[in-house]
CSV table of C-alpha atoms in Angstrom, one decimal:
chain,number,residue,atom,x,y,z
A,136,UNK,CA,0.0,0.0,0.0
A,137,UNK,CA,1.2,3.6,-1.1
A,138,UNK,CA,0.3,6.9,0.4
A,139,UNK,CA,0.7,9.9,-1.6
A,140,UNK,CA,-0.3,12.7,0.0
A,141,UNK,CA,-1.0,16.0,-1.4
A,142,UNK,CA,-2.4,19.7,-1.6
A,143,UNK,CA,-6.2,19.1,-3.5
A,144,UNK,CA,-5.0,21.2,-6.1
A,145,UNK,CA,-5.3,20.1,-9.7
A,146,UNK,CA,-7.9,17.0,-8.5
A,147,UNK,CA,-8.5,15.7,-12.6
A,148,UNK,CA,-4.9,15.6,-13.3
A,149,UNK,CA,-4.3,13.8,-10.0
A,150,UNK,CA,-7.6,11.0,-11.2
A,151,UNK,CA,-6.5,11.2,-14.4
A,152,UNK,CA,-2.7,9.6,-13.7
A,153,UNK,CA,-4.2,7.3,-10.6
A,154,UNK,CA,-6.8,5.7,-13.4
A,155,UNK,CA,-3.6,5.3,-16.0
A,156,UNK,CA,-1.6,3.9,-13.7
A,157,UNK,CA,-3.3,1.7,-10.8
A,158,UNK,CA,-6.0,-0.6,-10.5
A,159,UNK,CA,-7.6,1.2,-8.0
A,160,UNK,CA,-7.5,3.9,-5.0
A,161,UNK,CA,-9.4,5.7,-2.4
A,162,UNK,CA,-9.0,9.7,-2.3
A,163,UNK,CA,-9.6,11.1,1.0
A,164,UNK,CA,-10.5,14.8,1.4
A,165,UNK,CA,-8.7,16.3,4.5
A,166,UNK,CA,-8.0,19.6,6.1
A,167,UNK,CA,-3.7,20.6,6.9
A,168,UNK,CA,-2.7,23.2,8.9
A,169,UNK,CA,0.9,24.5,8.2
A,170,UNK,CA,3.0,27.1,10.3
A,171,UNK,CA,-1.0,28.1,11.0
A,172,UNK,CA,-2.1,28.3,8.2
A,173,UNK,CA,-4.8,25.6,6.6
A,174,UNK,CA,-5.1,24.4,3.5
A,175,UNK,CA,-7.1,21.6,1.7
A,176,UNK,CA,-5.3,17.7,1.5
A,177,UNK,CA,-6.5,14.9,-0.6
């Protein structure tokens, strides 16, 4: 199992390349908080 985690910017390109290149995958939408200040995860 693989964790790639990331700032849930560019979400198609990101589902685009997971359906090219795995079989399958969950996305999970979270909430980061950095030096204070938060930003969207998937």
């Amino acid at each position: 199992m693989y964790r790639i985690l990331t700032e849930d910017i560019n979400r198609t390109t990101v589902t685009t390349i997971l359906d090219k290149y795995l079989d399958g995958y969950t996305l999970v939408k979270a909430r980061g908080v950095w030096k204070g200040k938060a930003e969207d995860s998937l």
